[in-house]
XYZ file of C-alpha atoms in Angstrom:
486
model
C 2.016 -61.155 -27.841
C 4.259 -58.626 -27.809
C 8.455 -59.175 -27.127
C 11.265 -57.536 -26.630
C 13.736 -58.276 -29.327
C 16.582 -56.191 -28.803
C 17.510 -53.450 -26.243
C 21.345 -51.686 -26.174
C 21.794 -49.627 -23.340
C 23.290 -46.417 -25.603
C 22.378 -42.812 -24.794
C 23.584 -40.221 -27.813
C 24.138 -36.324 -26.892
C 23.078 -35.084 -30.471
C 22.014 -30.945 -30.237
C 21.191 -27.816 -28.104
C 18.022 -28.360 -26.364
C 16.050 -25.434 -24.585
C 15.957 -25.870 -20.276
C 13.648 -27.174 -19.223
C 12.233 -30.206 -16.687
C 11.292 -33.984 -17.487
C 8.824 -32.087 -19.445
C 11.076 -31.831 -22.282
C 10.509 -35.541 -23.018
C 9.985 -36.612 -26.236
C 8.572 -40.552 -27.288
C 7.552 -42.049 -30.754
C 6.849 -45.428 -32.463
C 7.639 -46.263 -36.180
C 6.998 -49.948 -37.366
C 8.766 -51.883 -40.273
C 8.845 -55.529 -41.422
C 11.542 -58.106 -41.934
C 11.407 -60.563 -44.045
C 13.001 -64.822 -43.679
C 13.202 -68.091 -45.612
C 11.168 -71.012 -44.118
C 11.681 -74.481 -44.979
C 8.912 -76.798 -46.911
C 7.893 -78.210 -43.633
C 6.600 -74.886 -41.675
C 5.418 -73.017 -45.045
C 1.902 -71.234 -44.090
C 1.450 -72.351 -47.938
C 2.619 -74.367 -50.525
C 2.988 -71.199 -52.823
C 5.223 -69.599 -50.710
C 8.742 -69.566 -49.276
C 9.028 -66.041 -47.013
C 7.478 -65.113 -43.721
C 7.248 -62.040 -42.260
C 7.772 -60.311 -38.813
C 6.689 -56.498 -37.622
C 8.952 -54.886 -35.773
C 8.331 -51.393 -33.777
C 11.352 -49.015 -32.928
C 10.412 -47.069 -30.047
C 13.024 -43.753 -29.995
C 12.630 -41.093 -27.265
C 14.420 -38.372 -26.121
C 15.503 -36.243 -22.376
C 16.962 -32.894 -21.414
C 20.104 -33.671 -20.625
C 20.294 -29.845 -19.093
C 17.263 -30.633 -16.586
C 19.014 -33.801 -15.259
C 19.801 -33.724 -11.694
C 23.852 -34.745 -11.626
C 25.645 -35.358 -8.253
C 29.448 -34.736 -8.009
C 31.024 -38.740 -7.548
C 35.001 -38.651 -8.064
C 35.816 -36.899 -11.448
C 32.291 -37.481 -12.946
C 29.214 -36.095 -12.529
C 26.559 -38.890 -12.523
C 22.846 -38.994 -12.440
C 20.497 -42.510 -13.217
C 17.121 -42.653 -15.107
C 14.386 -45.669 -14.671
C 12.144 -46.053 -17.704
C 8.827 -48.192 -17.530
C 7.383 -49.072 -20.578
C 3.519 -50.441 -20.737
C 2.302 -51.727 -24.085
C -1.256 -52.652 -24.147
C -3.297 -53.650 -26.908
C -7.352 -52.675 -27.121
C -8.281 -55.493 -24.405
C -5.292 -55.762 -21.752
C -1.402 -54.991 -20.542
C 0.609 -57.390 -22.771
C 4.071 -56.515 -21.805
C 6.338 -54.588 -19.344
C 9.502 -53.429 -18.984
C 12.217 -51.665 -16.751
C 15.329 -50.133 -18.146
C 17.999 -47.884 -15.958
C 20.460 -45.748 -17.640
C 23.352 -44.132 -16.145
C 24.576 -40.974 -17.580
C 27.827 -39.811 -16.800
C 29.508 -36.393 -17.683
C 33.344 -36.992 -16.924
C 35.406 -33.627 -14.974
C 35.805 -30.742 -17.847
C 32.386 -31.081 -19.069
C 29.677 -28.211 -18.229
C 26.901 -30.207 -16.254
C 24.260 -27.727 -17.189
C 25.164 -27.803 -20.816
C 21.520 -28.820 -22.677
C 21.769 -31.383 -24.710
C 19.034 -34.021 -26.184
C 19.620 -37.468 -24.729
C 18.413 -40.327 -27.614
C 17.588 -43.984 -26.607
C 15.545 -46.625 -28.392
C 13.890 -50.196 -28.075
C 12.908 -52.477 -30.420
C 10.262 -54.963 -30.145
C 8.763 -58.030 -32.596
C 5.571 -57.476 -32.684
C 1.946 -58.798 -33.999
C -0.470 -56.751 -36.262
C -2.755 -55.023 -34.050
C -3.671 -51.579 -32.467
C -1.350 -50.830 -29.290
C -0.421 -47.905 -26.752
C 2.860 -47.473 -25.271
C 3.343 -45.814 -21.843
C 6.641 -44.517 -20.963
C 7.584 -43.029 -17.392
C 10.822 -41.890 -16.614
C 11.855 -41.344 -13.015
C 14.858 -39.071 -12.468
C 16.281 -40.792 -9.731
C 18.812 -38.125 -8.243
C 15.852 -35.505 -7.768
C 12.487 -37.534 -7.841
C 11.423 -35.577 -10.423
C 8.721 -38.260 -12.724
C 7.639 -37.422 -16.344
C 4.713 -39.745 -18.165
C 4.360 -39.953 -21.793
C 2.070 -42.414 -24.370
C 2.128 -43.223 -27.834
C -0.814 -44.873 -30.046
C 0.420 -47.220 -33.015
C -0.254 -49.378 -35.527
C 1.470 -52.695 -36.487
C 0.467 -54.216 -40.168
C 2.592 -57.337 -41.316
C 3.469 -56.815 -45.569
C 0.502 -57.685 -47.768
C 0.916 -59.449 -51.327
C 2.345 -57.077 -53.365
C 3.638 -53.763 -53.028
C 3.319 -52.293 -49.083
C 5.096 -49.746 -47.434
C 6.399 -48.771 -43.744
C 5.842 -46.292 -41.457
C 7.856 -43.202 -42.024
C 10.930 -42.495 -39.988
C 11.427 -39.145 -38.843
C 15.101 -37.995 -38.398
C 17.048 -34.993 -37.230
C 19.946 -36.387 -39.007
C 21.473 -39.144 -41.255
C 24.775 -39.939 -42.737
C 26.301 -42.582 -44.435
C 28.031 -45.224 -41.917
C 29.216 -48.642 -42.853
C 31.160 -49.823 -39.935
C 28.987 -48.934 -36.909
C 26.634 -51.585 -35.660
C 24.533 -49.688 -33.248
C 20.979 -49.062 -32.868
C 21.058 -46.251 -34.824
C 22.322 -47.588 -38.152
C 20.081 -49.372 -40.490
C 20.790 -50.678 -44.152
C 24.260 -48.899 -43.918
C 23.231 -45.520 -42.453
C 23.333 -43.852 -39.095
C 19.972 -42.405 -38.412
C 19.500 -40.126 -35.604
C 15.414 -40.096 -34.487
C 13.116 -36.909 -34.439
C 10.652 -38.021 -31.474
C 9.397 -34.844 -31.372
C 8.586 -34.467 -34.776
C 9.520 -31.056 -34.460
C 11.485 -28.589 -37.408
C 12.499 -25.278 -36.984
C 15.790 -23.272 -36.862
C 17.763 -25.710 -35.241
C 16.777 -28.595 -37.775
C 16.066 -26.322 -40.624
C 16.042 -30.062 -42.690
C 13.946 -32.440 -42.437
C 15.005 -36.083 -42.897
C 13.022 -38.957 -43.671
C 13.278 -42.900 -44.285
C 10.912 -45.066 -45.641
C 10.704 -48.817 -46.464
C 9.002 -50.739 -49.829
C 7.905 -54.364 -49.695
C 7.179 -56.667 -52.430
C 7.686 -59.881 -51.326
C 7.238 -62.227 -54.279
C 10.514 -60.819 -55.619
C 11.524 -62.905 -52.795
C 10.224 -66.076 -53.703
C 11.523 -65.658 -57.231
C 14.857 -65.751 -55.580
C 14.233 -68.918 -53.973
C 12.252 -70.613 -57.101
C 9.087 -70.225 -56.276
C 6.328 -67.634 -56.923
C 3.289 -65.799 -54.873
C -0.167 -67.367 -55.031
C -1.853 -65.096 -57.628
C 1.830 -64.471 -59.565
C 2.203 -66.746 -61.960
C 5.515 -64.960 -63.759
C 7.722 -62.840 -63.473
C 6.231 -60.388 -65.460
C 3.507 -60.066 -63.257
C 5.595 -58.221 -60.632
C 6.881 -54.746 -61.387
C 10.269 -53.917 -62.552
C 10.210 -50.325 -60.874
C 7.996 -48.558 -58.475
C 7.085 -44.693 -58.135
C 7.253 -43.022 -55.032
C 6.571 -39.517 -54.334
C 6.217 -37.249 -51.329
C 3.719 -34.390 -50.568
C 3.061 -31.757 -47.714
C 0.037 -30.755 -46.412
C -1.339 -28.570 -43.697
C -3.558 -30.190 -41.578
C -6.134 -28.799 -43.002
C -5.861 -30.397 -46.241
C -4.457 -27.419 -47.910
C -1.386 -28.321 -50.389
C 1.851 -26.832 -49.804
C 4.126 -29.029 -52.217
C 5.124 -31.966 -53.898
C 7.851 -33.682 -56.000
C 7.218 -35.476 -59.122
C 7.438 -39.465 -59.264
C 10.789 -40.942 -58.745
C 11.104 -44.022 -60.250
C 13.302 -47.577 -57.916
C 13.711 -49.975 -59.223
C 12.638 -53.253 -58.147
C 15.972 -55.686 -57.269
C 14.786 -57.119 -53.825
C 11.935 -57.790 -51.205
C 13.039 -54.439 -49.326
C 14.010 -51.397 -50.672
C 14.246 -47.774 -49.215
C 14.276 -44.583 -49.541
C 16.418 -41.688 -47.698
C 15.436 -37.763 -48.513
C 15.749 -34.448 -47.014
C 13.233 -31.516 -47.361
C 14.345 -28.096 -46.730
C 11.378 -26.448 -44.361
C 12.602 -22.872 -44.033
C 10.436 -21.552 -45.922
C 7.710 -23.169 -44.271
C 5.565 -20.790 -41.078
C 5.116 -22.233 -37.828
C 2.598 -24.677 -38.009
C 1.274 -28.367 -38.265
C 1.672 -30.510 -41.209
C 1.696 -33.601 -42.622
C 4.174 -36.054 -44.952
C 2.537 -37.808 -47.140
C 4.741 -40.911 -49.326
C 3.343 -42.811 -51.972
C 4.221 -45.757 -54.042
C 2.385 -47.321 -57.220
C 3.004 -50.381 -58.593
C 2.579 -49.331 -62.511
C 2.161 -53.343 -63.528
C -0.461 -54.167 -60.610
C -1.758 -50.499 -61.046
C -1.886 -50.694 -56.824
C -0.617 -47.897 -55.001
C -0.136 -47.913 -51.209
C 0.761 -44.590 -49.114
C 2.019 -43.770 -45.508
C 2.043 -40.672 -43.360
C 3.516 -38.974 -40.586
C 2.375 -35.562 -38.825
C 5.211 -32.873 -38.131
C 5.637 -29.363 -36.896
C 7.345 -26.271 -37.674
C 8.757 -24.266 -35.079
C 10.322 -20.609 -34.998
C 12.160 -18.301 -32.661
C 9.776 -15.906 -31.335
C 10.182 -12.152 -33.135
C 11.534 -9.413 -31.253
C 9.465 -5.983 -31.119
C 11.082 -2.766 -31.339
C 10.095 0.103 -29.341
C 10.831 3.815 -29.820
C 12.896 3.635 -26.172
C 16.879 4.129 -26.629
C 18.996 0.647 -27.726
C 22.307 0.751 -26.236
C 24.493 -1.600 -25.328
C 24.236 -5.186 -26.586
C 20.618 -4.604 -27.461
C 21.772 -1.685 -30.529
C 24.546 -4.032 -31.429
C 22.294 -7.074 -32.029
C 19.846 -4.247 -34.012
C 22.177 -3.551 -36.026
C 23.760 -7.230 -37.135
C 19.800 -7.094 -38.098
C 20.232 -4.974 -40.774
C 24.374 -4.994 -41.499
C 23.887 -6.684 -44.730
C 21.091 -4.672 -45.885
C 22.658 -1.240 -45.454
C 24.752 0.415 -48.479
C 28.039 1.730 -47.909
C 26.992 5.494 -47.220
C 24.651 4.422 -44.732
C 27.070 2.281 -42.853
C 29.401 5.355 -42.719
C 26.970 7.455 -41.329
C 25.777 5.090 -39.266
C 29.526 4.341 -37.173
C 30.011 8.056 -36.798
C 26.656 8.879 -34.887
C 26.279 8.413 -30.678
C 24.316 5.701 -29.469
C 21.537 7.874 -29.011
C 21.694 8.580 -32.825
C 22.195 5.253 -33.799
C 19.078 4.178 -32.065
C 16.692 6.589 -34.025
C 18.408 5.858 -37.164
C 17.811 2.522 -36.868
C 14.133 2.953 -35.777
C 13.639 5.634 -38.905
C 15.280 2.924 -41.095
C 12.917 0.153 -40.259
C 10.043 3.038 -40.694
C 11.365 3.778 -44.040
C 11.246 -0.022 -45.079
C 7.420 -1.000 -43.699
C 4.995 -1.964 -46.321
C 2.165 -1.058 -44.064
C 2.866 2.143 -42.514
C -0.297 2.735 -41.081
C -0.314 -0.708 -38.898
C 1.847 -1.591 -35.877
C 3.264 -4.440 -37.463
C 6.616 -3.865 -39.639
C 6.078 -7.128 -41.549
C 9.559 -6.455 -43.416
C 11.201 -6.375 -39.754
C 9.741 -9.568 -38.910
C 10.969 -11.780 -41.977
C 14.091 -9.887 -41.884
C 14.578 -11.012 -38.105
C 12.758 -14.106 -39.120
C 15.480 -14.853 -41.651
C 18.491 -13.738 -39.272
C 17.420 -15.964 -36.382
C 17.114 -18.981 -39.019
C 20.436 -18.569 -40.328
C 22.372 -17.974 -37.322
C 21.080 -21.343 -36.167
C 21.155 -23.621 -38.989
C 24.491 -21.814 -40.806
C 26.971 -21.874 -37.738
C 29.893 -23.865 -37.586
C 32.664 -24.945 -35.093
C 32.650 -23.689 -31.407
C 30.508 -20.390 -32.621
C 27.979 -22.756 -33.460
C 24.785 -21.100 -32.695
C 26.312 -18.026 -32.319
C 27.902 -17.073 -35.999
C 25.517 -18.840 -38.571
C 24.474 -15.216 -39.805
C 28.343 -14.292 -40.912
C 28.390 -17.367 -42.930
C 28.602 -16.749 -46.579
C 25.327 -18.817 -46.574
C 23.885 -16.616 -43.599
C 24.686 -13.775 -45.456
C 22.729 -14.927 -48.546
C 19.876 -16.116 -46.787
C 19.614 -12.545 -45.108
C 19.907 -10.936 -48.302
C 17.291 -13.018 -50.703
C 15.327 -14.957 -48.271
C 15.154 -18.975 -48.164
C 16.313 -20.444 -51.699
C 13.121 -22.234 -54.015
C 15.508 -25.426 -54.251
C 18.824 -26.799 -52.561
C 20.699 -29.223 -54.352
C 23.451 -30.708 -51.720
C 26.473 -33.031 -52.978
C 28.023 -34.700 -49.954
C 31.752 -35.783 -49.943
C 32.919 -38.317 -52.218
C 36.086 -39.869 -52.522
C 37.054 -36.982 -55.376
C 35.736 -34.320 -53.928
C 34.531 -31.577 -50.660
C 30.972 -31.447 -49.830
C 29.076 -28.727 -52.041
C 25.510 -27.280 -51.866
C 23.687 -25.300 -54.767
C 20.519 -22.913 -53.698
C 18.481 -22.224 -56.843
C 16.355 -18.851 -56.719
C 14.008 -19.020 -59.654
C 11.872 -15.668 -59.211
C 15.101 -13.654 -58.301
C 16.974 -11.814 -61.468
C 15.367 -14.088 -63.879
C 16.656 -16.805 -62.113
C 19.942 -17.437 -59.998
C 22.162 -20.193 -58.379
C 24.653 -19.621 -55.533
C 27.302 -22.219 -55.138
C 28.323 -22.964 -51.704
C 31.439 -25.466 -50.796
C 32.754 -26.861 -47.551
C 36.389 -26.512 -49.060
C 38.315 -26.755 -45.698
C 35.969 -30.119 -44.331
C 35.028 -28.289 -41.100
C 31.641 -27.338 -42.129
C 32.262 -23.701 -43.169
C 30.305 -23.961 -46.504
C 32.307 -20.471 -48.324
C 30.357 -18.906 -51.807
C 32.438 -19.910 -54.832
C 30.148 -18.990 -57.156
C 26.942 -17.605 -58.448
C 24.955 -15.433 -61.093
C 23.244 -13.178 -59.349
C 24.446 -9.617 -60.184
C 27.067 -8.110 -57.354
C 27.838 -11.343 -56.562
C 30.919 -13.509 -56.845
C 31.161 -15.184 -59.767
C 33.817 -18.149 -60.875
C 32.337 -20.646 -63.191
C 35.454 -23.150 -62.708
C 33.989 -23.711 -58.938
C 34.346 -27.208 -59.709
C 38.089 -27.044 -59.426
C 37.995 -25.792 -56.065
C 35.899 -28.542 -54.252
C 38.114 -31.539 -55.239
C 39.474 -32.659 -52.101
C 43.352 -32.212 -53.635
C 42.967 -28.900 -53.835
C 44.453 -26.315 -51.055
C 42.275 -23.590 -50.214
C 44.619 -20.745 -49.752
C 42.476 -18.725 -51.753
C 39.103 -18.738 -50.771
C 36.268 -16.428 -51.438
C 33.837 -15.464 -49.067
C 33.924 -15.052 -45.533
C 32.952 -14.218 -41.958
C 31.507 -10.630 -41.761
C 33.835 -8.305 -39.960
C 32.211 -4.475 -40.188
């Protein structure tokens, strides 16, 4: 049996979504366990004190820019239904109706696109299941279908693990109770499972279980523990990546948590720029170095980029030579940007074209491949670097646009978010790059403009007391780095 546990009727505008229909819909399932006392009297054994429960968090996600809104008084308004089927492998073994109401008060574009997030959570059984959601859009008719297979497993003696949560963000929140926040975070859903240059990060969280700890707590051990020392005083965990053809693509080395409860968790970000569109797969695994047991859970993701542009030998002009040239603006030297503003549009055109000639490590094909990660990298930055209302629209004169232009995606990214001390702060590590060089980024002003204060790659700006300048005392009146003005 199947039940509903816990529904809040919360919709969360997060980021830009492409137009689209009900199409757009997005649904997915992860599963966790919970863990209660029981008394003496309702014990499944004498040897233990815990029970256990499965619970599934169904997240999904709608277009808020394909929503059909009528005008009612100073708000726009438009209502969804969702119908959710689960069904095990023999029979239908719960439904349920929801209706949300989205409003958009008077000020407020209506065809602004914008991800709408929801979830459900259920108690659940172990067992195989499929979820069917349909969502009517009642002010147009319009009717979009979607299904998820999943499976439920209740904690096993000794070490066990959850499913892994996809996220599209997470921060550290201590007050909210929504549906959103667990163990003290706020974590925004992925339901797509989809990366790219709007969620250049990908953020995951994943739950541990060893039970007996619990019934340590309460005076009484596992069957088949006698002691404490036969449960593990740390576990190690460690992630890989794989395509889905089996074919590595990385991996971190063991991190070592320790062991202080029943439940413990772990929260990560990987950076995936420098990963091609594609299909992979997260890989997390734990060992239990007593036990020598090791248990492992996965979760399939893709990587999606802006399309590239082809050039043709026809004139630019207009917006199209503009854009061309914030291309290449960092990449030209100083002569050939003053040659470049004195020419006509006509002559800027070919001397773009004869630039990108001049640069093509394959002359002889019809693909420029150094055009393409050049583009590659300026569409990436200029969505994951932007800030304020230019979000979107200025990520590439960022001081970290500019650098990511320049050098390409960074081998490592160390981030430091804000503390009570100091600014957020953000160091990208480039090991293969002038023997090796770190650029220091810092959101000095707290309004997400991360500026360079510091780094070691040659031409660069370099200030090895950076530190100073990111505690949160300090008054930037003096700040390197900056938006690109030529």
């Amino acid at each position: 049996m199947l039940l509903i546990r816990k529904t809040l009727l919360l919709f969360l505008l997060l980021a830009p979504a492409s137009f689209g229909a009900l199409e757009d819909v997005a649904l997915d399932v992860n599963t966790r366990a919970r863990f209660y006392p029981v008394t003496d009297s309702i014990a499944a054994t004498p040897e233990s004190k815990t029970a256990a429960t499965s619970i599934a968090e169904v997240v999904w996600s709608v277009n808020r820019g394909a929503l059909a809104f009528k005008r009612d008084g100073d708000f726009w308004h438009d209502t969804l239904r969702f119908e959710f089927t689960v069904s095990d492998s023999a029979e239908e073994i719960n439904r349920d109706t929801l209706i949300r109401i989205v409003e958009i008060p008077r000020g407020q574009m209506v065809s602004e696109k914008y991800l709408l997030f929801d979830k459900i959570v259920f108690d659940c059984q172990p067992g195989n299941y499929n979820i069917t959601m349909t969502v009517w859009d009642l002010g147009d008719g319009d009717s979009m279908k979607v299904e998820k297979d999943f499976q439920v497993r209740l904690p096993a003696t000794g070490l066990s693990i959850s499913d892994i949560f996809l996220l599209s963000d997470i921060s550290k929140d201590t007050t909210s109770s929504d549906i959103f926040t667990i163990n003290g975070y706020r974590m925004l859903p992925n339901p797509s499972r989809e990366y790219g240059a709007s969620l250049p990060t990908l953020y995951y969280y994943v739950e541990f279980y060893y039970p007996e700890y619990f019934n340590y707590d309460v005076g009484r051990p596992a069957e088949g523990f006698n002691s404490r020392a036969d449960t593990a005083d740390c576990v190690l965990s460690k992630w890989v990546i794989r395509e889905m053809t089996g074919e590595l693509i990385g991996e971190s080395e063991a991190e070592t948590i320790e062991v202080e409860s029943a439940e413990m968790y772990i929260i990560n970000g990987l950076n995936i720029v420098s990963l091609p569109d594609g299909e992979y797969e997260l890989i997390l695994t734990a060992t239990d170095p007593v036990n020598e047991t090791n248990v492992s859970s996965s979760r399939e993701f893709a990587v999606r980029w802006p399309s590239r542009e082809e050039i043709t030998r026809k004139q630019l002009a207009g917006a199209a030579l503009e854009q061309e040239y914030n291309y290449v603006a960092y990449l030209l030297n100083t002569s050939e940007k003053a040659f470049y503003k004195k020419l006509t549009d006509d002559g800027k055109s070919e001397f773009l074209i004869r630039w990108w000639e001049k640069h093509d490590p394959t002359p002889n094909t019809p693909e420029n491949e150094y055009r393409d990660e050049i583009i590659e990298r300026w569409l990436i930055s200029n969505a994951a670097f932007g800030h304020g209302d230019g979000k979107g629209e200025s990520g590439w004169r960022t001081d970290r646009g500019r650098v990511y232009i320049i050098y390409g995606p960074p081998d490592n990214i160390e981030r430091a978010p804000m503390s009570m001390d100091s600014n957020p702060w953000e160091q990208w590590d480039y090991f293969n790059l002038q023997g090796g060089v770190i650029f220091v980024f810092a959101d000095v002003l707290g309004i997400g403009d991360y500026r360079l204060l510091h780094s070691t790659a040659s031409g660069e700006i370099s200030d090895p007391s950076w530190g100073d300048k990111i505690l949160r005392r300090h008054e930037p009146t003096d700040l390197p780095g900056g938006s690109f003005n030529e």
